[in-house]
mmCIF file of C-alpha atoms in Angstrom:
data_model
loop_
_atom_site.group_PDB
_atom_site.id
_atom_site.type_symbol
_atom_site.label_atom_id
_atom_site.label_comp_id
_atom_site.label_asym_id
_atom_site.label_seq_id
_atom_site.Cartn_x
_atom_site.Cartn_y
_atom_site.Cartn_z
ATOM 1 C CA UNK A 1 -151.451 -25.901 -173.464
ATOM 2 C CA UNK A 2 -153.751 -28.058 -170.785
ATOM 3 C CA UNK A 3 -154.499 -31.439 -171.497
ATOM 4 C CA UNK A 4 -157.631 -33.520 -171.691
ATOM 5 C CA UNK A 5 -155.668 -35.578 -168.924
ATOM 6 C CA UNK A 6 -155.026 -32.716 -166.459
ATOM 7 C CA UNK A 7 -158.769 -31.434 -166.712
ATOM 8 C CA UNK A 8 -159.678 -35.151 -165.392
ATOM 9 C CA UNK A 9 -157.139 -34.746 -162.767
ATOM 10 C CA UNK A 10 -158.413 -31.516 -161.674
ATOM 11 C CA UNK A 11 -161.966 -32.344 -161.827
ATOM 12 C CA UNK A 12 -161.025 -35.497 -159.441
ATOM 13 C CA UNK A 13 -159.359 -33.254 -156.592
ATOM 14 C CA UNK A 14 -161.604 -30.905 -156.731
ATOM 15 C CA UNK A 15 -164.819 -33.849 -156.136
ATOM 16 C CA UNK A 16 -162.561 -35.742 -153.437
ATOM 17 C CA UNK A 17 -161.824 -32.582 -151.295
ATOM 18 C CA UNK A 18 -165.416 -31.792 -151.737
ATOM 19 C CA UNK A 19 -166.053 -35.482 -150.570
ATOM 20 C CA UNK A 20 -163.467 -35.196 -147.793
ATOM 21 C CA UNK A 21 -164.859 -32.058 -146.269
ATOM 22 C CA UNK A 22 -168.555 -33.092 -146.124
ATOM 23 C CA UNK A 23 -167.095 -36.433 -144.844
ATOM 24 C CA UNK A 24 -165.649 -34.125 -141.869
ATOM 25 C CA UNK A 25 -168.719 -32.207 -141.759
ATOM 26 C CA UNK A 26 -171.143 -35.305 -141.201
ATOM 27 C CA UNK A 27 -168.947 -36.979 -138.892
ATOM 28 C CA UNK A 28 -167.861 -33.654 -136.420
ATOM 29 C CA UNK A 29 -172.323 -33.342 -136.375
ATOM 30 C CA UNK A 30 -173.339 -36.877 -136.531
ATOM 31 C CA UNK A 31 -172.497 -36.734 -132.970
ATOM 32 C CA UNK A 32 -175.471 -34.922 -132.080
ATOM 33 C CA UNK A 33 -178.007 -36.613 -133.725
ATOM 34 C CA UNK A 34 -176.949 -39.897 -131.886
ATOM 35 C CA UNK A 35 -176.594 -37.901 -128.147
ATOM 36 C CA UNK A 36 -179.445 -38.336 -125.744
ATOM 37 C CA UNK A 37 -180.338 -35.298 -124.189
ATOM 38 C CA UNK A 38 -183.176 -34.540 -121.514
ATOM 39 C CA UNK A 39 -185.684 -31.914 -123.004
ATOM 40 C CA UNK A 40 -186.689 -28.442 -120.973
ATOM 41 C CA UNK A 41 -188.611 -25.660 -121.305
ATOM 42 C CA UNK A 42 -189.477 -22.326 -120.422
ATOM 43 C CA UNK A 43 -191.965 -19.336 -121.383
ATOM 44 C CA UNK A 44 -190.239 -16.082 -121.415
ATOM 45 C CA UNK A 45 -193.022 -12.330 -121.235
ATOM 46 C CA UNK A 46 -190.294 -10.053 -122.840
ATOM 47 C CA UNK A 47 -188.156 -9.430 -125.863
ATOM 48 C CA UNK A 48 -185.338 -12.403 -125.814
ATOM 49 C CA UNK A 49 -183.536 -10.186 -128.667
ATOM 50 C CA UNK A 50 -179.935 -11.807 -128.302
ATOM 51 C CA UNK A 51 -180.967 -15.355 -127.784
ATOM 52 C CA UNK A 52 -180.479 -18.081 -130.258
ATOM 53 C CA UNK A 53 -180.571 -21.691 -131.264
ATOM 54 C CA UNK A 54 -177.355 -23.081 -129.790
ATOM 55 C CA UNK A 55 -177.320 -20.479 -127.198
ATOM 56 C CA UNK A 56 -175.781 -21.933 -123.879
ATOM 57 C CA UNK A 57 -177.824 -23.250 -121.174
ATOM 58 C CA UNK A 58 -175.691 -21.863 -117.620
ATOM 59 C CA UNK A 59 -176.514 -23.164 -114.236
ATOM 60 C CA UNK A 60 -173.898 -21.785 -111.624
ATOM 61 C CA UNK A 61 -171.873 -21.091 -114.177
ATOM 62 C CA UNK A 62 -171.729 -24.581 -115.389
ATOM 63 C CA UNK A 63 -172.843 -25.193 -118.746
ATOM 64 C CA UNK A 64 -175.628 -28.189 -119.199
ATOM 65 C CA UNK A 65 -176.677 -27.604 -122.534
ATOM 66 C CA UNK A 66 -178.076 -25.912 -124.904
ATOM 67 C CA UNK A 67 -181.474 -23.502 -126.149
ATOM 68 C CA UNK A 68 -183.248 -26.092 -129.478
ATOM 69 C CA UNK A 69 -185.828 -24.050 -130.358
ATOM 70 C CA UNK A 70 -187.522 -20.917 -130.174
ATOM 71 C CA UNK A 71 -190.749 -20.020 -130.834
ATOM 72 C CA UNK A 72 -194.201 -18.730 -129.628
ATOM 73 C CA UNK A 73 -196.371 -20.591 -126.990
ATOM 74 C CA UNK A 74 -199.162 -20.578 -129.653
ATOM 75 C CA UNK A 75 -197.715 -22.394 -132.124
ATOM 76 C CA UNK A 76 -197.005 -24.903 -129.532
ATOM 77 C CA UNK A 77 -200.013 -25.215 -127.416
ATOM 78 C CA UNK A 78 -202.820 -23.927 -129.550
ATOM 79 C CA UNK A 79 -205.076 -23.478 -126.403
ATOM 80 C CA UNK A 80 -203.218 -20.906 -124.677
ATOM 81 C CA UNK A 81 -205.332 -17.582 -124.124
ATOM 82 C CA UNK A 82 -204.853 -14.395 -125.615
ATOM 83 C CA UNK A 83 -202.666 -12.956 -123.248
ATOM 84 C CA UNK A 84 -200.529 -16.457 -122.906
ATOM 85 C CA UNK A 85 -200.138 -16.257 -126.598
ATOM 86 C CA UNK A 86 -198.174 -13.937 -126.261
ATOM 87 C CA UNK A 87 -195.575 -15.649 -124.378
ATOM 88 C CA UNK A 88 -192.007 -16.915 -126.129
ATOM 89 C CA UNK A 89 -191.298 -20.382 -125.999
ATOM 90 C CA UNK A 90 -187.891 -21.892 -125.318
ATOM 91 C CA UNK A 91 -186.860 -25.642 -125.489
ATOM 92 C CA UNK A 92 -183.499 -26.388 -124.292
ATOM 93 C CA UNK A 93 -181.407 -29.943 -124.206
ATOM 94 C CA UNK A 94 -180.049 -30.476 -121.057
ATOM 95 C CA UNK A 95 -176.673 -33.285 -121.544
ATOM 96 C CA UNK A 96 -177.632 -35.793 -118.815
ATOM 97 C CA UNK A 97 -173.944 -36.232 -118.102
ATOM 98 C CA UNK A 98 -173.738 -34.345 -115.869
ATOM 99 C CA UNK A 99 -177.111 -36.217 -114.154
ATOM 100 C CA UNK A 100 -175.879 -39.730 -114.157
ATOM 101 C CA UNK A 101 -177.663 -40.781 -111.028
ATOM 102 C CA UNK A 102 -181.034 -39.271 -112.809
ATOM 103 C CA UNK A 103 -183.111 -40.894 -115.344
ATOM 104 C CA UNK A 104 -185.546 -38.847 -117.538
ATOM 105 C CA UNK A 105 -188.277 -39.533 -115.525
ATOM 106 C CA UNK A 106 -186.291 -38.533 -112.568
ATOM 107 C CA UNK A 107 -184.692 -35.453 -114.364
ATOM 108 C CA UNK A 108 -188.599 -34.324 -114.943
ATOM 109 C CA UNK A 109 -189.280 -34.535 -110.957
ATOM 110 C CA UNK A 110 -186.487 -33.619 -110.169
ATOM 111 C CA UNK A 111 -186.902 -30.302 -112.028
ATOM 112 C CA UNK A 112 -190.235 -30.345 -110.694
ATOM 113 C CA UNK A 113 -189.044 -30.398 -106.896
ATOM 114 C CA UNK A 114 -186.630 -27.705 -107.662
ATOM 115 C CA UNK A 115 -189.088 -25.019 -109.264
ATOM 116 C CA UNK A 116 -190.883 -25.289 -105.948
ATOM 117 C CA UNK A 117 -187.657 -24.213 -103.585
ATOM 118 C CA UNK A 118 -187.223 -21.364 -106.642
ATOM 119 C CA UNK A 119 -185.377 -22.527 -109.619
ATOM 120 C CA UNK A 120 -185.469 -19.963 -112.333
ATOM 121 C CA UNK A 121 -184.579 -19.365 -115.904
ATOM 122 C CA UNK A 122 -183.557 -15.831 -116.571
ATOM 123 C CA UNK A 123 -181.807 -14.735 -120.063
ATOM 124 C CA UNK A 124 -178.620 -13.121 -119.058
ATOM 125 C CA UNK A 125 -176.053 -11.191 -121.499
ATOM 126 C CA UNK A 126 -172.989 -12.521 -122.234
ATOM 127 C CA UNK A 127 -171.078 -9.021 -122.306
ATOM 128 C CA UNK A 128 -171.391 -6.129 -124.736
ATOM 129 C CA UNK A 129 -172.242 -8.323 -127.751
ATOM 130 C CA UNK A 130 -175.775 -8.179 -126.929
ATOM 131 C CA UNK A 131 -175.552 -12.300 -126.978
ATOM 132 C CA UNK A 132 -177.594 -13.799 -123.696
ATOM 133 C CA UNK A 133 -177.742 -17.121 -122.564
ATOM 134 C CA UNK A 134 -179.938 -18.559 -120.324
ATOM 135 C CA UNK A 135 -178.959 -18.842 -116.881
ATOM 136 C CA UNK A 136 -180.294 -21.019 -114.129
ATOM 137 C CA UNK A 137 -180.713 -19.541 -110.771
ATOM 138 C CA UNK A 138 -182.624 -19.848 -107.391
ATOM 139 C CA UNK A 139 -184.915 -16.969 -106.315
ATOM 140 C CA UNK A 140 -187.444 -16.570 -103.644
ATOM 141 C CA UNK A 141 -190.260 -18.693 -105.037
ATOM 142 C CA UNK A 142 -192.938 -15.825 -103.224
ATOM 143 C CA UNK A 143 -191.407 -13.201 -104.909
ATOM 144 C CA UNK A 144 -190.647 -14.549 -108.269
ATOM 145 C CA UNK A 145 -193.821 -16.467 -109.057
ATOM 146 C CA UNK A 146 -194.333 -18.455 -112.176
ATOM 147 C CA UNK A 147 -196.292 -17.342 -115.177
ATOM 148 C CA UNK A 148 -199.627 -18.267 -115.080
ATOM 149 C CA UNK A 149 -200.843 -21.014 -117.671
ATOM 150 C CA UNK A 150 -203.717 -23.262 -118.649
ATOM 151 C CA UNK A 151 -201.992 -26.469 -119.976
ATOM 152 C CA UNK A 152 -199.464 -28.851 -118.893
ATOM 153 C CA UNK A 153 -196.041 -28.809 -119.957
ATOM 154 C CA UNK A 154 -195.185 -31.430 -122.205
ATOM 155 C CA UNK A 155 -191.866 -31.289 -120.678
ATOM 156 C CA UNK A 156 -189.326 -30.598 -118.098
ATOM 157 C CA UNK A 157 -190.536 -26.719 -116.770
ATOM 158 C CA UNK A 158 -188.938 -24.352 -114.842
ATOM 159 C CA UNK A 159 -190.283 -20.656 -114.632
ATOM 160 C CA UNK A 160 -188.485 -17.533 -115.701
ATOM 161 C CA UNK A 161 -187.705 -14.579 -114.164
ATOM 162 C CA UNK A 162 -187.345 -11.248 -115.798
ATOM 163 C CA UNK A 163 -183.455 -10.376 -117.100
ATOM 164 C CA UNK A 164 -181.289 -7.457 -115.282
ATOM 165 C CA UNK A 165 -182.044 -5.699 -118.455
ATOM 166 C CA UNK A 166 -185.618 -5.735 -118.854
ATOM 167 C CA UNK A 167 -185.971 -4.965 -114.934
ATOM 168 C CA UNK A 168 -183.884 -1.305 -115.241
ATOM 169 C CA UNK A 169 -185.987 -1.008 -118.280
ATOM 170 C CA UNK A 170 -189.057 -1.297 -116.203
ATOM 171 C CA UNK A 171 -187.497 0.525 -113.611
ATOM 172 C CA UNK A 172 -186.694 3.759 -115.955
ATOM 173 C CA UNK A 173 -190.502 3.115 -117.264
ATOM 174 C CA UNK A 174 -191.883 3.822 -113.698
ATOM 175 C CA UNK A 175 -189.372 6.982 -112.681
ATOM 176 C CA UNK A 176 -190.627 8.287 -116.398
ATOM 177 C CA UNK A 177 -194.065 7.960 -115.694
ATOM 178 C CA UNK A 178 -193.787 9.242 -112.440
ATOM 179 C CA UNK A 179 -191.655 12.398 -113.643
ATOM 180 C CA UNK A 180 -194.004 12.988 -116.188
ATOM 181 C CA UNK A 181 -196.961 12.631 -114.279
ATOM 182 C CA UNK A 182 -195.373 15.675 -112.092
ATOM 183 C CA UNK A 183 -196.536 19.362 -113.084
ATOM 184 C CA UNK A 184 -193.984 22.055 -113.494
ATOM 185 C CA UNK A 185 -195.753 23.837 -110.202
ATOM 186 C CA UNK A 186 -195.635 20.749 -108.366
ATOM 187 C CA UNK A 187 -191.747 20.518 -109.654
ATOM 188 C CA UNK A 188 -190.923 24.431 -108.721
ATOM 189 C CA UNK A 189 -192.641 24.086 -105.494
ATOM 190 C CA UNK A 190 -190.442 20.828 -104.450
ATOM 191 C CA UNK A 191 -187.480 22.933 -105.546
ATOM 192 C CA UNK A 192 -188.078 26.097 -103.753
ATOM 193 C CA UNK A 193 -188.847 23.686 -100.665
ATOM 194 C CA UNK A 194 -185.671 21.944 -100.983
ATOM 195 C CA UNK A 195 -183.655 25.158 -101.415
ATOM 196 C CA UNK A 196 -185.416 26.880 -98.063
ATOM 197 C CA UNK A 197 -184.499 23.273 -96.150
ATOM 198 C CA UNK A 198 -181.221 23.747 -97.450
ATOM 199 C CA UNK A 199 -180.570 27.422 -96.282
ATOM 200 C CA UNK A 200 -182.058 26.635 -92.655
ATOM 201 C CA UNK A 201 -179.729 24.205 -91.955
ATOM 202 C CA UNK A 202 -177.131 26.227 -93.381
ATOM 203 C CA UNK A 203 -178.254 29.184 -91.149
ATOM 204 C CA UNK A 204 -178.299 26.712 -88.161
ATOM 205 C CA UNK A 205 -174.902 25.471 -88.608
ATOM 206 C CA UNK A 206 -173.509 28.392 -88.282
ATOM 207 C CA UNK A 207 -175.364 29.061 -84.754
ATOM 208 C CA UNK A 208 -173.312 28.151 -81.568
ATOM 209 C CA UNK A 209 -175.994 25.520 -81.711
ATOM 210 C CA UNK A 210 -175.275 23.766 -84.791
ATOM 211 C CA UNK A 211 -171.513 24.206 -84.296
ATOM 212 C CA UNK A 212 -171.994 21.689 -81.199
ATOM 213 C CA UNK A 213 -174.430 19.197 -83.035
ATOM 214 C CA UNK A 214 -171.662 18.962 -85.428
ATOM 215 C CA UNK A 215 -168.707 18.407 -83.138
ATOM 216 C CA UNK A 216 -171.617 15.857 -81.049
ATOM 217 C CA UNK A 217 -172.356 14.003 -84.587
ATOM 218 C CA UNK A 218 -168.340 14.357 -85.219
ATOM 219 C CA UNK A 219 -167.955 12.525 -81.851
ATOM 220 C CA UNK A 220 -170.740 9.431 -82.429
ATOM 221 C CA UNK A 221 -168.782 9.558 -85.916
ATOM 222 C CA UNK A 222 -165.283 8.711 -84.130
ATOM 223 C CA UNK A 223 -167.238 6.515 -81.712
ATOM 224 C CA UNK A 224 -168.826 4.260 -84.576
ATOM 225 C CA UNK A 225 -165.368 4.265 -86.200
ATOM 226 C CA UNK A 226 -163.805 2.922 -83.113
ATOM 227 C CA UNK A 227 -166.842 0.416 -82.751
ATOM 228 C CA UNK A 228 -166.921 -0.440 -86.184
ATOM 229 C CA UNK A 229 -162.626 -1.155 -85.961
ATOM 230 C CA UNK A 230 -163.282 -3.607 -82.716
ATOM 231 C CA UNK A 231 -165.724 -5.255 -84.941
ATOM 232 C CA UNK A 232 -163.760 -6.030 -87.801
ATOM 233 C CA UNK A 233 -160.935 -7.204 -84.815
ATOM 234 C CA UNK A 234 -163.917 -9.643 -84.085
ATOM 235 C CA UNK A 235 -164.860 -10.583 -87.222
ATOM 236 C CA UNK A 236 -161.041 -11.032 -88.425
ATOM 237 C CA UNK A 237 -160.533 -13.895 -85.585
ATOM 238 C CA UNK A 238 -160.313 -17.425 -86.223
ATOM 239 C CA UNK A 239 -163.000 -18.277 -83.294
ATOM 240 C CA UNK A 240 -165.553 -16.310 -85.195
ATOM 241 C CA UNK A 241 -165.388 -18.744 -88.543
ATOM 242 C CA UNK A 242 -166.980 -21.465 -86.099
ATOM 243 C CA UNK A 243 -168.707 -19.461 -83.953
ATOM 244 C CA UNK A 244 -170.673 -17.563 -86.334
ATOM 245 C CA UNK A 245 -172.316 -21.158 -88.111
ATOM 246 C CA UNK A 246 -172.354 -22.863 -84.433
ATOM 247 C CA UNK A 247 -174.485 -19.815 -83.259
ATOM 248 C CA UNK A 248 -176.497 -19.852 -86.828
ATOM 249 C CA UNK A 249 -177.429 -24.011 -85.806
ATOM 250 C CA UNK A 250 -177.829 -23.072 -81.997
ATOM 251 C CA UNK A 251 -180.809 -20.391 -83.424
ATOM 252 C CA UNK A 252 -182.030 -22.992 -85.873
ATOM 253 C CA UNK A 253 -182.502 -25.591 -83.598
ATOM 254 C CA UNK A 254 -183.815 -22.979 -80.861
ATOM 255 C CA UNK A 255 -186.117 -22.327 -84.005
ATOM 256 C CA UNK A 256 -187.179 -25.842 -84.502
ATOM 257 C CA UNK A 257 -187.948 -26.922 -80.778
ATOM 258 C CA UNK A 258 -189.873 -23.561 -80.728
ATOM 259 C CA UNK A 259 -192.001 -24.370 -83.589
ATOM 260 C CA UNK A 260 -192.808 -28.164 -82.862
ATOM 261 C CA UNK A 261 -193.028 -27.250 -78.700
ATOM 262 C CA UNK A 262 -195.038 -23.949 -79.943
ATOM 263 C CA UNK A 263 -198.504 -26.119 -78.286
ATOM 264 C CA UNK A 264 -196.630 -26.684 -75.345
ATOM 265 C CA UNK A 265 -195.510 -23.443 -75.160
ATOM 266 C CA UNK A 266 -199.359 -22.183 -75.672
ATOM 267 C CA UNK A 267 -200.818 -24.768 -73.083
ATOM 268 C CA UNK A 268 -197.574 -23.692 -70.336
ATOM 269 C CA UNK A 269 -198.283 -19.944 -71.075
ATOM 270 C CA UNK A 270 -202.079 -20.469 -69.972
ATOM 271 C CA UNK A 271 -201.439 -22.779 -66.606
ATOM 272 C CA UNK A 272 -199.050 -19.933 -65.899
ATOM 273 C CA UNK A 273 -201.439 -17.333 -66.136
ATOM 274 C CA UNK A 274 -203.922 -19.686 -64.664
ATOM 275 C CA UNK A 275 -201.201 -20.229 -61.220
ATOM 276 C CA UNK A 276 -200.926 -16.759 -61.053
ATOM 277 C CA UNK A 277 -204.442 -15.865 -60.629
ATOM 278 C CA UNK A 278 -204.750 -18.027 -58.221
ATOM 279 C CA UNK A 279 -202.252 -17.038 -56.253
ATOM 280 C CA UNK A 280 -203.249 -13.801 -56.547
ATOM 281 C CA UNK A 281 -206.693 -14.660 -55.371
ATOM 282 C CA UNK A 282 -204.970 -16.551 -52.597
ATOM 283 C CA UNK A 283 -202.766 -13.163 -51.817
ATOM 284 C CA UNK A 284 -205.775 -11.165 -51.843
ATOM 285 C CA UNK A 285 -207.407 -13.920 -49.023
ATOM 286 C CA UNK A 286 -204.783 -14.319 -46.955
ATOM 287 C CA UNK A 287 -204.509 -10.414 -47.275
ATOM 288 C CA UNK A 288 -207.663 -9.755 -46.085
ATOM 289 C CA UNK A 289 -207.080 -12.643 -43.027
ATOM 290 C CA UNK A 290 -204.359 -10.827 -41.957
ATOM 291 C CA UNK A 291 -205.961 -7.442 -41.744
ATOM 292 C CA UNK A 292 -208.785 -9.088 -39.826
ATOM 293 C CA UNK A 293 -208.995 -8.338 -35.753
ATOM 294 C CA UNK A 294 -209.600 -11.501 -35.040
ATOM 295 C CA UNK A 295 -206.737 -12.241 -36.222
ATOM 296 C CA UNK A 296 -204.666 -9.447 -33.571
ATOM 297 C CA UNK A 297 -206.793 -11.458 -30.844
ATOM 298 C CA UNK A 298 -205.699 -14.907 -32.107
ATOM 299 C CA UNK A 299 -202.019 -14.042 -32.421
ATOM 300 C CA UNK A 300 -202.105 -12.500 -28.844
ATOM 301 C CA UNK A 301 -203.531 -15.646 -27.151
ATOM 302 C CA UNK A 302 -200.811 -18.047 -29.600
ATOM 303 C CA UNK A 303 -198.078 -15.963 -28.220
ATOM 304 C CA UNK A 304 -198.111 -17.496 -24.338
ATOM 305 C CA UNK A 305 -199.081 -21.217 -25.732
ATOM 306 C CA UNK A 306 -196.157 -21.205 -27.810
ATOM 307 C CA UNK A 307 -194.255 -19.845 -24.634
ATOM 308 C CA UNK A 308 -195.595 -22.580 -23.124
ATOM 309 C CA UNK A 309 -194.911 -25.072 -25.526
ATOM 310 C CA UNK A 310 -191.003 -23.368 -25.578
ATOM 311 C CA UNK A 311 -190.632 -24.335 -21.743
ATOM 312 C CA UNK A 312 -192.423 -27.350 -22.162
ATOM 313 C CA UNK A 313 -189.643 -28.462 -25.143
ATOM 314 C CA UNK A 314 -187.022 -27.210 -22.518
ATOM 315 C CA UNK A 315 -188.240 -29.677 -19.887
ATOM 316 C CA UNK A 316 -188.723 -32.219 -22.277
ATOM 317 C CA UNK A 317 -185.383 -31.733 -23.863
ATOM 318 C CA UNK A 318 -183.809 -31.968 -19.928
ATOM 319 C CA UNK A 319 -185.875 -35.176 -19.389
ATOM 320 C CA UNK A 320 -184.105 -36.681 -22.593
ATOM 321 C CA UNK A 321 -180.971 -36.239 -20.622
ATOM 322 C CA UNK A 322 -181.285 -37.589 -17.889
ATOM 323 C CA UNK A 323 -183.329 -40.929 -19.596
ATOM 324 C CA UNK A 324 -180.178 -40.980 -21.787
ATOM 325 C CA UNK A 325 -178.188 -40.443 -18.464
ATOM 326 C CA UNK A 326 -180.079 -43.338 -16.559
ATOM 327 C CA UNK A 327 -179.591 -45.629 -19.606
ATOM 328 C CA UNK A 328 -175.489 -45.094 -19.393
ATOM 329 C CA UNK A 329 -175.487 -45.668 -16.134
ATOM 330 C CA UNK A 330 -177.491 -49.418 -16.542
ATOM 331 C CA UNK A 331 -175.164 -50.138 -19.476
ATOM 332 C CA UNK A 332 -172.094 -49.520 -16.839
ATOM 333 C CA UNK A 333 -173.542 -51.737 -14.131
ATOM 334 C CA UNK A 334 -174.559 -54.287 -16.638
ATOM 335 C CA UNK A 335 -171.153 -54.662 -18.048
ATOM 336 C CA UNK A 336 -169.366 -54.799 -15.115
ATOM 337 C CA UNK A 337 -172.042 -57.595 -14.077
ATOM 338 C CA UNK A 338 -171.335 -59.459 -17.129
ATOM 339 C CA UNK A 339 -170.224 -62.478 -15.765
ATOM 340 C CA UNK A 340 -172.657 -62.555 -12.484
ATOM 341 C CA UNK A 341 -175.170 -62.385 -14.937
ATOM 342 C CA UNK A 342 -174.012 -65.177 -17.060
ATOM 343 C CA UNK A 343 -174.012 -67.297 -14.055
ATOM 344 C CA UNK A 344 -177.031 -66.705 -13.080
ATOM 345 C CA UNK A 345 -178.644 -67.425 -16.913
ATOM 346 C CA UNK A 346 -176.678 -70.366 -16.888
ATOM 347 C CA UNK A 347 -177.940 -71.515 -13.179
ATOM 348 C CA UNK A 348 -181.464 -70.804 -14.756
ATOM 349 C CA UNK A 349 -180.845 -73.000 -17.350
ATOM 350 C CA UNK A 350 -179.933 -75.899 -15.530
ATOM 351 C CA UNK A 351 -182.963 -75.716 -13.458
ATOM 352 C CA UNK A 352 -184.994 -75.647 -16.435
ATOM 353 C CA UNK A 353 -183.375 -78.515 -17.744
ATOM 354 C CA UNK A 354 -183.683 -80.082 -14.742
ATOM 355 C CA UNK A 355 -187.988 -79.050 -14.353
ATOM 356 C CA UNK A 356 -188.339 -80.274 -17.596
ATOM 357 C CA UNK A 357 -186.862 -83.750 -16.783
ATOM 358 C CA UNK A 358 -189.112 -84.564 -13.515
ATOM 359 C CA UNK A 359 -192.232 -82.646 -16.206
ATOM 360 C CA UNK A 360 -191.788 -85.821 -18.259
ATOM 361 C CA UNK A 361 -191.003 -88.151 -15.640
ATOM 362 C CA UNK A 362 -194.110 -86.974 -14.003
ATOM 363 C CA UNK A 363 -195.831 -87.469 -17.524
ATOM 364 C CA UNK A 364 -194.714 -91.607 -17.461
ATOM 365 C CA UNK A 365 -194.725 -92.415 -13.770
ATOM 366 C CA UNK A 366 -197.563 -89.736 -11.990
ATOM 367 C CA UNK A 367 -197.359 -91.687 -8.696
ATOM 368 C CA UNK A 368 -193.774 -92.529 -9.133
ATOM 369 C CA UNK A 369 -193.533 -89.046 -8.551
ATOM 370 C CA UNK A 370 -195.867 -89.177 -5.390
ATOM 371 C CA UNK A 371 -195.036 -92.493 -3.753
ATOM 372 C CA UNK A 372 -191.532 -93.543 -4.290
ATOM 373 C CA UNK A 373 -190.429 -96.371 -6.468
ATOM 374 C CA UNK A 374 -193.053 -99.058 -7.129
ATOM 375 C CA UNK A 375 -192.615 -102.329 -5.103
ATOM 376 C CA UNK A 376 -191.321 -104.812 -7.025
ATOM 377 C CA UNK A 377 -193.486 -107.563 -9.129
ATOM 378 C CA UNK A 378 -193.903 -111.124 -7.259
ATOM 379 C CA UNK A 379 -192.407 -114.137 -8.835
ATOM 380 C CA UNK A 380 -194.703 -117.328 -9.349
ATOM 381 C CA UNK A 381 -191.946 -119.326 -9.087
ATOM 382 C CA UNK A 382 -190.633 -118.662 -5.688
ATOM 383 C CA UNK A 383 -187.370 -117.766 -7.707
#
């Protein structure tokens, strides 16, 4: 028989497990409510069957968060037009851990800067479970173009791109129409085409003709493989790791001197073309000089001056030798006169010293010079 006292004991357990396991609850999803996360968004123009709140947000593989809402771009920008009502709206939360360096302002141009260059958003399945995620990758921004809309994001935006999925779908869509747009003539004529294609070349390979196209195609076929086998030999070097990027940088910078030089390149391209008219004109007039008689006369009456001038050179060169002969000879005879010579220069320079002296006597004493010594002065004195 069950007590009163076991009932309370029971009743007890049962409301502190119950306590205990919301306890674990609140405190395991607390931690969300208190993380700060960086919002994003994203339109989507398809079906994003698969997709879901909590949904992982990919980029490279990484995982930066997570999809927080879905819903249409009405509900959340009432001015949208009929067409961009149509849209789906995404919000993600993107963990700014893994952008420490970034604030939210940042994160937002950031973003921003990215789009640009070609970041996309593009729902991609997770496997056969029909579960996508959304995937962050970089496209070519002229290809891929954003959706076109008439307000402002209230947040971070990046642009989607069509999933894998929905592009075969559209894919199949086209071959469809275009199959069905086919009649069954147009379908029986293509087939009775192909089949007569098919039976001439069959006729013509079994020709002497086609026998030696097909050992000639056989041969470029061995040929390639050969090529193909020194390639790989290439490739498979060391040498080609670093000479493959150094050749890539060589062509980029050729590519980036080209494009800021391209004005030089312009203004050098039209001097050239400007030289070489000229000196075409100037072929075409010194052509025309040459051709003229006048010219035959000229050249036959520059032939004997030139003769002339020839001999003359010889005559002048032979006079040069014998100057230079001349001058050999006065350095001999003024060596071996050295000292004679010195003598002399010395002799000369005594007698100049020695004009000079009766110059300046003559200068103090003129009749000294003329007369003799001067008589000498009488003494008053009789001394």
């Amino acid at each position: 028989m069950v007590r009163k006292k076991d009932y309370f004991k029971l009743g007890l357990y049962i409301i502190l497990g119950t306590g205990m396991l919301l306890a674990v609850v609140i405190i395991l999803g607390a931690g969300r409510f208190f993380q700060t996360t960086y919002p994003l968004e994203t339109y989507f123009d398809e079906s994003v069957n698969g997709l879901s709140v909590g949904s992982p947000v990919k980029l490279r593989g990484v995982q930066v968060g997570r999809v927080a809402e879905i819903n249409f771009v009405s509900n959340i920008y009432p001015q949208a037009n009929a067409d961009e009502a149509r849209y789906v709206y995404v919000r993600c939360e993107i963990n700014p851990d893994l952008f420490e360096n970034l604030t939210a302002k940042d994160f937002v141009t950031y973003v921003a800067r990215d789009a640009e260059r070609g970041m996309r958003i593009r729902p991609t399945s997770l496997g056969l479970t029909g579960q996508l995620f959304l995937n962050t990758v970089y496209q070519d921004p002229k290809s891929n173009p954003p959706l076109p809309i008439d307000w402002t994001p209230e947040n971070a935006y990046i642009p989607s791109v069509p999933s894998t999925l929905s592009r075969v779908e559209e894919a199949v869509t086209t071959i469809s129409k275009t199959l069905s747009s086919l009649k069954q003539e147009d379908l029986e004529s293509i087939i009775k085409d192909v089949k007569s294609i098919v039976g001439t070349i069959d006729h013509f390979m079994k020709t002497e003709g086609g026998k030696e196209a097909g050992n000639r195609v056989l041969d470029i076929l061995q040929s390639t493989k050969g090529i193909l086998a020194r390639t790989d030999k290439l490739l498979a070097d060391p040498a080609a790791e670093t000479i493959i990027p150094q050749t890539a940088s060589i062509l980029a910078n050729v590519d980036r001197i080209t494009a800021k030089s391209a004005d030089n390149i312009i203004a050098a391209a039209a001097e050239t073309r400007a030289a070489i008219a000229s000196f075409k004109q100037a072929s075409q007039v010194l052509s025309k000089t040459l051709t003229d008689p006048r010219m035959d006369k000229a050249m036959a009456e520059i032939a004997p001056t030139l003769e002339n001038i020839s001999k003359a050179s010889a005559d002048l060169a032979n006079a040069v030798t014998k100057v230079h002969t001349l001058v050999n000879r006065l350095n001999g005879v003024a060596a071996s006169q050295e000292a004679n010579v010195r003598s002399i220069i010395e002799d000369t320079r005594q007698v100049m010293q020695n004009v000079k002296e009766l110059t300046d006597e003559a200068k103090r004493y003129p009749s000294g010079v003329i007369f003799g010594t001067p008589p000498n002065k009488p003494n008053p004195n009789g001394k």
